[in-house]
Amino acid sequence: MTRVAFLGLGAIGAPMARHLAGPDAALTVWNRTRSKANAFAELNAAQVADTPADAVKHADVVITCFPVSRDVESLLDGADGMLATMRAGSALVDCTSGDPATSKRIAARLAEHDIGFLDAPVSGGVAGAVSGTLTVMVGGDAALLERVRPVLEKFGKKIVHCGAIGSGDALKAVNNALLAMHIWGTAEGLLALEKMGVRSEAALDVINTSSGRSNASMNLFPERVLNRSFPRTFRLALLDKDAGIAADLARELDMPSELLQLTSQLFKKAHATLGEEVDHMEAVKYIEQISGAVVGQPAIHTGEKE
Ligand code: NDP
């Protein structure tokens, strides 16, 4: 039986970890806020650890899922850190949507202790985590991926080896930068159409059978914006982080990236204005504020305009 430790029971981490619990599994969990780990263990077959060191000491595979790679790095050292107890020959699979440079540093630190590392961000959102149908994009040694694949298959439907360490992070950042562009562009377009009297419902009806459609126009706007539900599934702060990683990556590679840079700047502004806890789709509210209009509501104006 593969012994698995899962660290980071956040919005997506908790439903991912749920698939790793069960009578035929040996799962240990750790979360910074202990009460969340306790609540998890009340509903799922899992041991709760006091510290990261305690969580990983018997594990064959350690899975981490934190906001940024630096969080993972910060949990390596010290008496309570993962490196204090992780066993040689084990593997750390980081499902954080991380940044390639930090992932490479983490991999090098672990290699000194004969511990493998894969960057393995996921896509598919909380719904995909709940149904166990995530896409997992993996950077690092292909043979190590084959070794841990059975564990990743518990929450991932599609598992793609992308290349060397950091390539999973890079691909995830570009994917999310595209999501960010679609959200921003769709909001701006719909608001302009509303101003000239075209209802957003009609606009989306047309766009969604036309070439301008995207996941944002087909699912996110109809299900979260038009009905003003804005459920909190993926924080705007995290999408800002991802757009920033993509923009930095393109700049470091000396590639043309005007749209990536602009997207990052726009999401930074929205994040700074709306704060840490709002959902990524609430970026639409920021655009509404500065445009003085509301998507899907031609009669309602916020009155604010920059
Ligand atoms: P959340 O903000 O919901 O959860 C973050 C988790 O990390 C919590 O368990 C939190 O602990 C913990 N944490 C935060 N900072 C630290 C720290 N410094 N030290 C230790 N633990 C820390 O994030 P998500 O679960 O939404 O996202 C996790 C990762 O997955 C991110 O990289 C995100 O970009 C990515 N992702 C998220 C998706 C989503 O739909 N939510 C979709 C795809 C990828 P505590 O409970 O104590 O706050």
Short mmCIF file of N, CA and C in Angstrom, two decimals, residues 67-76 92 94 96-110 117-119 165-167 169-170 241 245 248-249 252:
data_model
loop_
_atom_site.label_atom_id
_atom_site.label_comp_id
_atom_site.label_asym_id
_atom_site.label_seq_id
_atom_site.Cartn_x
_atom_site.Cartn_y
_atom_site.Cartn_z
N PRO A 67 -0.75 28.06 -1.99
CA PRO A 67 -0.93 29.15 -2.95
C PRO A 67 0.26 29.33 -3.89
N VAL A 68 1.48 29.41 -3.34
CA VAL A 68 2.65 29.69 -4.19
C VAL A 68 3.80 28.74 -3.84
N SER A 69 4.75 28.61 -4.77
CA SER A 69 5.89 27.70 -4.56
C SER A 69 6.68 28.06 -3.32
N ARG A 70 6.78 29.35 -3.03
CA ARG A 70 7.53 29.79 -1.84
C ARG A 70 6.97 29.18 -0.57
N ASP A 71 5.65 28.96 -0.53
CA ASP A 71 5.06 28.32 0.66
C ASP A 71 5.61 26.90 0.83
N VAL A 72 5.76 26.20 -0.29
CA VAL A 72 6.31 24.84 -0.24
C VAL A 72 7.75 24.91 0.24
N GLU A 73 8.50 25.83 -0.35
CA GLU A 73 9.92 25.98 0.01
C GLU A 73 10.07 26.29 1.51
N SER A 74 9.15 27.12 2.02
CA SER A 74 9.27 27.54 3.42
C SER A 74 8.96 26.39 4.39
N LEU A 75 8.36 25.32 3.89
CA LEU A 75 8.04 24.19 4.78
C LEU A 75 9.07 23.07 4.69
N LEU A 76 10.20 23.33 4.02
CA LEU A 76 11.22 22.28 3.90
C LEU A 76 12.10 22.19 5.14
N LEU A 92 8.21 14.04 -3.67
CA LEU A 92 7.30 15.15 -3.38
C LEU A 92 6.68 15.60 -4.71
N ASP A 94 4.34 18.38 -6.19
CA ASP A 94 3.78 19.68 -5.80
C ASP A 94 2.66 20.10 -6.76
N THR A 96 0.76 22.67 -6.29
CA THR A 96 0.64 24.13 -6.30
C THR A 96 0.77 24.62 -7.75
N SER A 97 0.00 25.65 -8.13
CA SER A 97 0.30 26.32 -9.41
C SER A 97 1.51 27.22 -9.13
N GLY A 98 2.66 26.66 -9.31
CA GLY A 98 3.88 27.31 -8.83
C GLY A 98 4.64 28.06 -9.90
N ASP A 99 5.87 28.47 -9.52
CA ASP A 99 6.70 29.13 -10.52
C ASP A 99 7.94 28.28 -10.78
N PRO A 100 8.38 28.24 -12.04
CA PRO A 100 9.43 27.30 -12.43
C PRO A 100 10.73 27.49 -11.65
N ALA A 101 11.14 28.73 -11.40
CA ALA A 101 12.44 28.95 -10.75
C ALA A 101 12.44 28.36 -9.34
N THR A 102 11.37 28.59 -8.58
CA THR A 102 11.31 28.06 -7.22
C THR A 102 11.21 26.54 -7.25
N SER A 103 10.44 26.00 -8.20
CA SER A 103 10.35 24.53 -8.30
C SER A 103 11.72 23.92 -8.56
N LYS A 104 12.53 24.57 -9.40
CA LYS A 104 13.87 24.04 -9.68
C LYS A 104 14.73 24.06 -8.41
N ARG A 105 14.58 25.14 -7.61
CA ARG A 105 15.35 25.21 -6.36
C ARG A 105 14.92 24.10 -5.39
N ILE A 106 13.59 23.90 -5.30
CA ILE A 106 13.08 22.86 -4.40
C ILE A 106 13.59 21.49 -4.85
N ALA A 107 13.53 21.25 -6.15
CA ALA A 107 13.97 19.95 -6.69
C ALA A 107 15.45 19.71 -6.35
N ALA A 108 16.25 20.77 -6.46
CA ALA A 108 17.69 20.61 -6.19
C ALA A 108 17.92 20.29 -4.70
N ARG A 109 17.17 20.98 -3.83
CA ARG A 109 17.30 20.70 -2.38
C ARG A 109 16.93 19.25 -2.07
N LEU A 110 15.82 18.80 -2.67
CA LEU A 110 15.36 17.44 -2.39
C LEU A 110 16.34 16.40 -2.95
N PHE A 117 11.27 14.94 -7.14
CA PHE A 117 10.33 16.08 -7.15
C PHE A 117 9.67 16.19 -8.52
N LEU A 118 8.37 16.45 -8.50
CA LEU A 118 7.64 16.78 -9.73
C LEU A 118 6.81 18.03 -9.46
N ASP A 119 6.81 18.99 -10.39
CA ASP A 119 5.80 20.05 -10.31
C ASP A 119 4.59 19.53 -11.07
N ILE A 165 11.63 19.85 -15.07
CA ILE A 165 11.07 20.50 -13.87
C ILE A 165 10.77 21.97 -14.18
N GLY A 166 9.58 22.40 -13.79
CA GLY A 166 9.15 23.78 -14.04
C GLY A 166 8.21 23.88 -15.24
N SER A 167 8.19 22.84 -16.08
CA SER A 167 7.36 22.98 -17.29
C SER A 167 5.87 22.83 -16.97
N ASP A 169 4.50 23.98 -14.19
CA ASP A 169 4.19 25.32 -13.68
C ASP A 169 4.00 26.31 -14.83
N ALA A 170 4.92 26.25 -15.80
CA ALA A 170 4.89 27.22 -16.91
C ALA A 170 3.60 27.06 -17.72
N LYS A 241 -1.64 35.95 -9.36
CA LYS A 241 -0.33 35.29 -9.23
C LYS A 241 0.01 34.53 -10.51
N ILE A 245 3.08 35.04 -13.16
CA ILE A 245 4.11 34.02 -13.47
C ILE A 245 4.27 33.91 -14.99
N ASP A 248 6.10 37.06 -16.26
CA ASP A 248 7.53 37.02 -15.88
C ASP A 248 8.29 36.02 -16.74
N LEU A 249 7.66 34.87 -16.96
CA LEU A 249 8.30 33.80 -17.73
C LEU A 249 8.63 34.29 -19.15
N GLU A 252 11.42 36.80 -19.03
CA GLU A 252 12.73 36.17 -18.79
C GLU A 252 13.23 35.43 -20.02
#
